[in-house]
């Protein structure tokens, strides 16, 4: 009886050890991002938004790590990760470094999910290298951010607005920049506790990189490049947080469709209660939409 108990204990210990090891994140660092790799299966790439940590994808990792090998990025300059030596260029280099990473570390086309700035990068990668992607999800990230706010303006006037915004961000002091972060995050997440916690990501981001990234997001228009993105794509968009400023579900969809009308294979989803961090505000809906999309458009069978 004692031998049987000891044998069972050893087996259980080995099983527990194997399980813990298989789900332990592997860390990869470069001057342009940090990556945590966990899970097993086909590759999934998760890119967070401006000033955000890869921790924003925690629930997504927990849901899919038994089905995918998940590569979670935190971009340099955001959420305490040291800023790169950008030489005045950020997103174009990040885009190319992400492509290089995927070429070197993934053994098959990936499902890529990007939030906000990460959604913009998803479109950029997909339009440049569609062969690297099996399916794409942009979570409230657009191919042309300026189109949402300044699309109605003449190009010269629009660029003046962007330059003024950039100058204002560059001229902030560190104290002013940090003081703004709790308010900024409170406008994007319904959960006030998470908004307060995640505002620390903003406070520990490099304000110069944040300003440069915003400038590039507003200045670069990818909408005319999407015809080459022959990848099934789901565009999730929010509008509810901006209803007080006149945003409507229908009006936002019209704007988003105008930006993506050259995309050969795109579908849309929204939730009337979700704010900018849609995966956090409405996780059940979020995962249901992604599961349905992957099942119907990627050739995968996702069951949870």
Coordinates of C-alpha atoms in Angstrom, one line a residue:
X1 CA 0.0 0.0 0.0
X2 CA 2.8 2.4 0.9
X3 CA 4.7 1.6 -2.3
X4 CA 1.5 2.2 -4.3
X5 CA 1.0 5.6 -2.6
X6 CA 4.6 6.6 -3.2
X7 CA 4.3 5.6 -6.9
X8 CA 1.1 7.5 -7.3
X9 CA 2.7 10.6 -5.6
X10 CA 5.7 10.5 -8.0
X11 CA 3.4 10.2 -11.0
X12 CA 1.2 13.1 -9.9
X13 CA 4.3 15.2 -9.1
X14 CA 5.7 14.5 -12.6
X15 CA 2.3 15.4 -14.2
X16 CA 2.1 18.6 -12.2
X17 CA 5.6 19.5 -13.1
X18 CA 5.0 18.9 -16.8
X19 CA 1.8 21.0 -16.7
X20 CA 3.5 23.9 -15.0
X21 CA 6.4 23.8 -17.3
X22 CA 4.3 23.6 -20.5
X23 CA 2.4 26.7 -19.4
X24 CA 5.3 28.7 -18.2
X25 CA 6.0 31.8 -20.3
X26 CA 9.2 31.9 -22.3
X27 CA 10.8 35.4 -22.4
X28 CA 12.2 37.0 -25.5
X29 CA 13.6 40.5 -25.6
X30 CA 14.8 42.9 -28.3
X31 CA 15.5 46.6 -28.4
X32 CA 12.0 47.1 -29.9
X33 CA 9.8 44.9 -27.8
X34 CA 9.5 42.2 -25.1
X35 CA 7.7 38.9 -25.8
X36 CA 6.2 36.3 -23.6
X37 CA 5.5 32.9 -25.3
X38 CA 3.2 30.4 -23.7
X39 CA 0.9 27.6 -24.7
X40 CA 1.2 25.1 -27.5
X41 CA -0.3 24.7 -31.0
X42 CA -0.6 27.0 -34.0
X43 CA 0.8 30.5 -33.4
X44 CA -1.2 33.4 -32.1
X45 CA 0.3 36.9 -31.9
X46 CA -1.1 39.5 -29.5
X47 CA -0.2 43.2 -29.8
X48 CA -1.4 45.7 -27.2
X49 CA -2.2 49.3 -27.8
X50 CA -0.5 52.7 -27.0
X51 CA 1.1 52.8 -23.5
X52 CA -0.2 49.3 -22.8
X53 CA 1.4 46.2 -21.4
X54 CA 1.0 42.7 -22.9
X55 CA -0.8 42.0 -19.6
X56 CA -3.9 43.4 -21.2
X57 CA -4.2 40.1 -23.0
X58 CA -4.2 37.9 -19.8
X59 CA -7.7 36.6 -20.2
X60 CA -7.1 36.0 -23.9
X61 CA -4.0 33.9 -23.1
X62 CA -5.9 31.9 -20.5
X63 CA -8.6 31.1 -23.0
X64 CA -6.5 30.1 -25.9
X65 CA -3.2 28.8 -24.5
X66 CA -4.4 25.1 -24.8
X67 CA -5.0 25.6 -28.5
X68 CA -2.3 28.1 -29.6
X69 CA 1.3 29.0 -28.9
X70 CA 0.7 32.6 -27.9
X71 CA 3.3 35.4 -28.5
X72 CA 2.4 38.4 -26.3
X73 CA 4.2 41.6 -27.1
X74 CA 4.9 44.7 -25.0
X75 CA 6.4 47.4 -27.3
X76 CA 9.5 49.3 -26.3
X77 CA 8.8 52.6 -24.6
X78 CA 5.4 51.4 -23.2
X79 CA 4.5 50.2 -19.7
X80 CA 8.0 50.4 -18.2
X81 CA 9.8 48.7 -21.1
X82 CA 12.9 50.8 -21.9
X83 CA 12.4 53.2 -24.8
X84 CA 14.3 52.4 -28.0
X85 CA 16.8 54.7 -29.7
X86 CA 14.2 55.6 -32.3
X87 CA 16.0 58.4 -34.2
X88 CA 12.6 60.0 -34.8
X89 CA 11.0 57.0 -36.3
X90 CA 9.0 54.4 -34.3
X91 CA 6.0 52.6 -35.9
X92 CA 7.7 51.9 -39.3
X93 CA 10.6 50.2 -37.4
X94 CA 8.2 48.3 -35.0
X95 CA 6.3 47.0 -38.0
X96 CA 9.4 45.7 -39.7
X97 CA 10.7 44.2 -36.4
X98 CA 7.5 42.4 -35.9
X99 CA 7.6 41.0 -39.4
X100 CA 11.2 39.9 -38.8
X101 CA 10.2 38.2 -35.5
X102 CA 7.4 36.3 -37.2
X103 CA 9.6 35.2 -40.0
X104 CA 12.2 33.9 -37.5
X105 CA 10.1 32.4 -34.7
X106 CA 6.8 31.1 -36.2
X107 CA 6.6 27.9 -38.2
X108 CA 3.3 28.6 -39.9
X109 CA 1.0 31.6 -40.5
X110 CA -0.4 33.1 -37.3
X111 CA -3.7 34.4 -36.0
X112 CA -2.9 38.0 -35.1
X113 CA -5.0 40.1 -32.7
X114 CA -4.1 43.7 -32.2
X115 CA -5.7 46.3 -29.9
X116 CA -5.8 50.0 -30.9
X117 CA -2.3 50.8 -32.0
X118 CA -1.8 47.0 -32.2
X119 CA -4.8 46.9 -34.6
X120 CA -3.1 49.5 -36.8
X121 CA 0.0 47.4 -36.8
X122 CA -2.1 44.3 -37.7
X123 CA -3.3 46.1 -40.8
X124 CA 0.2 47.2 -41.7
X125 CA 1.7 43.7 -41.3
X126 CA -1.2 42.1 -43.2
X127 CA -0.9 44.5 -46.1
X128 CA 2.9 44.0 -46.3
X129 CA 3.1 40.3 -45.6
X130 CA -0.2 38.5 -45.9
X131 CA 1.6 35.2 -46.2
X132 CA 2.5 35.5 -42.5
X133 CA -1.1 35.6 -41.3
X134 CA -3.8 33.0 -41.2
X135 CA -6.4 35.4 -39.8
X136 CA -6.4 38.9 -38.3
X137 CA -8.5 40.7 -35.7
X138 CA -8.3 44.5 -35.1
X139 CA -9.8 45.4 -31.8
X140 CA -10.8 49.1 -32.1
X141 CA -7.7 49.8 -34.1
X142 CA -8.1 51.4 -37.5
X143 CA -6.0 51.7 -40.7
X144 CA -6.3 55.5 -40.5
X145 CA -6.8 57.0 -37.1
X146 CA -7.0 60.6 -38.4
X147 CA -10.0 59.5 -40.5
X148 CA -12.1 59.0 -37.4
X149 CA -11.5 62.6 -36.1
X150 CA -10.2 64.7 -39.0
X151 CA -11.4 62.8 -42.1
X152 CA -13.7 65.6 -43.0
X153 CA -11.0 68.2 -43.1
X154 CA -8.9 69.3 -46.1
X155 CA -5.5 67.6 -46.0
X156 CA -3.6 70.8 -45.2
X157 CA -5.9 71.7 -42.4
X158 CA -5.8 68.1 -41.1
X159 CA -2.0 68.0 -41.0
X160 CA -2.0 71.3 -39.1
X161 CA -4.3 69.8 -36.4
X162 CA -2.0 66.8 -36.2
X163 CA 1.2 68.9 -35.9
X164 CA -0.5 71.0 -33.1
X165 CA -1.4 67.9 -31.2
X166 CA 2.1 66.5 -31.5
X167 CA 3.6 69.8 -30.3
X168 CA 1.3 69.9 -27.3
X169 CA 2.3 66.3 -26.3
X170 CA 6.0 67.0 -26.8
X171 CA 5.8 70.2 -24.7
X172 CA 4.3 68.4 -21.7
X173 CA 6.5 67.9 -18.6
X174 CA 6.9 64.4 -17.2
X175 CA 4.7 65.5 -14.3
X176 CA 1.9 66.7 -16.6
X177 CA 2.2 63.5 -18.7
X178 CA 1.9 61.2 -15.7
X179 CA -1.0 63.2 -14.2
X180 CA -3.1 62.8 -17.4
X181 CA -2.9 59.0 -17.4
X182 CA -5.6 58.1 -14.9
X183 CA -8.1 60.3 -16.7
X184 CA -7.1 58.9 -20.1
X185 CA -7.6 55.3 -19.1
X186 CA -10.8 56.1 -17.2
X187 CA -12.4 57.2 -20.6
X188 CA -11.5 53.9 -22.2
X189 CA -12.4 51.1 -19.7
X190 CA -15.7 50.8 -17.9
X191 CA -14.1 48.9 -15.0
X192 CA -12.8 51.7 -12.8
X193 CA -10.5 49.5 -10.8
X194 CA -8.7 48.2 -13.9
X195 CA -8.6 51.7 -15.3
X196 CA -6.8 52.9 -12.2
X197 CA -4.4 49.9 -12.2
X198 CA -3.7 50.1 -15.9
X199 CA -3.1 53.8 -15.8
X200 CA 0.3 52.9 -14.2
X201 CA 1.2 51.5 -17.7
X202 CA 0.7 55.0 -19.0
X203 CA 2.6 56.6 -16.2
X204 CA 5.6 54.4 -16.8
X205 CA 5.6 54.8 -20.5
X206 CA 8.1 57.1 -22.2
X207 CA 6.3 60.3 -23.1
X208 CA 8.5 61.0 -26.1
X209 CA 7.8 57.6 -27.6
X210 CA 4.1 58.0 -26.8
X211 CA 4.0 61.4 -28.6
X212 CA 5.9 60.1 -31.6
X213 CA 3.7 57.0 -31.9
X214 CA 0.5 59.1 -31.7
X215 CA 1.9 61.4 -34.4
X216 CA 2.7 58.5 -36.7
X217 CA -0.7 56.9 -36.0
X218 CA -2.4 60.1 -37.1
X219 CA -0.1 60.7 -40.1
X220 CA 0.0 57.3 -41.7
X221 CA -3.0 56.2 -43.8
X222 CA -3.1 52.5 -44.6
X223 CA -6.5 52.5 -46.1
X224 CA -5.3 52.5 -49.7
X225 CA -2.9 49.6 -49.0
X226 CA -5.5 47.1 -47.8
X227 CA -6.2 45.6 -51.2
X228 CA -3.1 43.4 -50.7
X229 CA -4.3 42.1 -47.4
X230 CA -5.8 38.9 -48.6
X231 CA -6.4 37.6 -45.1
X232 CA -9.7 37.0 -43.3
X233 CA -10.0 40.0 -41.0
X234 CA -12.4 40.9 -38.2
X235 CA -12.7 44.6 -37.4
X236 CA -14.1 45.2 -33.9
X237 CA -15.1 48.8 -33.3
X238 CA -16.4 50.7 -30.3
X239 CA -18.6 53.8 -30.1
X240 CA -20.5 53.8 -26.8
X241 CA -17.9 55.8 -24.8
X242 CA -18.2 58.6 -27.3
X243 CA -22.0 58.7 -27.5
X244 CA -22.0 61.9 -25.4
X245 CA -19.9 63.5 -28.2
X246 CA -22.4 62.5 -30.9
X247 CA -21.0 59.1 -31.9
X248 CA -23.6 56.5 -33.0
X249 CA -23.3 52.9 -33.9
X250 CA -24.3 53.5 -37.5
X251 CA -22.1 56.5 -38.0
X252 CA -19.1 54.8 -36.6
X253 CA -19.6 51.8 -38.8
X254 CA -19.9 54.0 -41.9
X255 CA -16.6 55.6 -41.1
X256 CA -14.9 52.3 -40.4
X257 CA -16.3 50.7 -43.6
X258 CA -15.0 53.7 -45.6
X259 CA -11.5 53.1 -44.2
X260 CA -11.5 49.4 -45.0
X261 CA -13.5 49.3 -48.3
X262 CA -10.5 48.1 -50.2
X263 CA -10.0 45.1 -48.0
X264 CA -11.0 42.0 -49.9
X265 CA -12.1 39.9 -46.9
X266 CA -13.4 41.8 -43.9
X267 CA -16.2 41.6 -41.4
X268 CA -17.3 43.9 -38.6
X269 CA -18.5 43.5 -35.0
X270 CA -19.5 45.9 -32.2
X271 CA -21.0 45.9 -28.8
X272 CA -23.3 48.7 -27.6
X273 CA -21.8 48.6 -24.0
X274 CA -18.1 48.1 -24.8
X275 CA -15.6 51.0 -24.5
X276 CA -12.2 51.1 -26.2
X277 CA -10.8 48.1 -24.2
X278 CA -13.5 45.9 -25.7
X279 CA -11.9 42.6 -24.6
X280 CA -12.0 43.8 -21.0
X281 CA -15.4 45.4 -20.9
X282 CA -17.3 42.5 -22.6
X283 CA -15.1 39.4 -22.5
X284 CA -17.9 36.9 -23.1
X285 CA -19.0 38.7 -26.3
X286 CA -15.4 39.3 -27.3
X287 CA -14.4 35.6 -27.2
X288 CA -17.7 34.5 -28.8
X289 CA -17.0 36.8 -31.8
X290 CA -13.4 35.6 -32.2
X291 CA -14.4 31.9 -31.8
X292 CA -17.1 32.3 -34.4
X293 CA -14.8 34.2 -36.8
X294 CA -12.0 31.7 -36.5
X295 CA -14.3 28.8 -36.9
X296 CA -16.0 30.2 -40.0
X297 CA -13.1 32.1 -41.7
X298 CA -9.7 30.5 -40.7
X299 CA -10.4 26.8 -41.3
X300 CA -9.8 26.2 -37.6
X301 CA -12.1 24.5 -35.1
X302 CA -12.2 26.5 -31.9
X303 CA -14.1 24.9 -29.0
X304 CA -14.1 26.2 -25.4

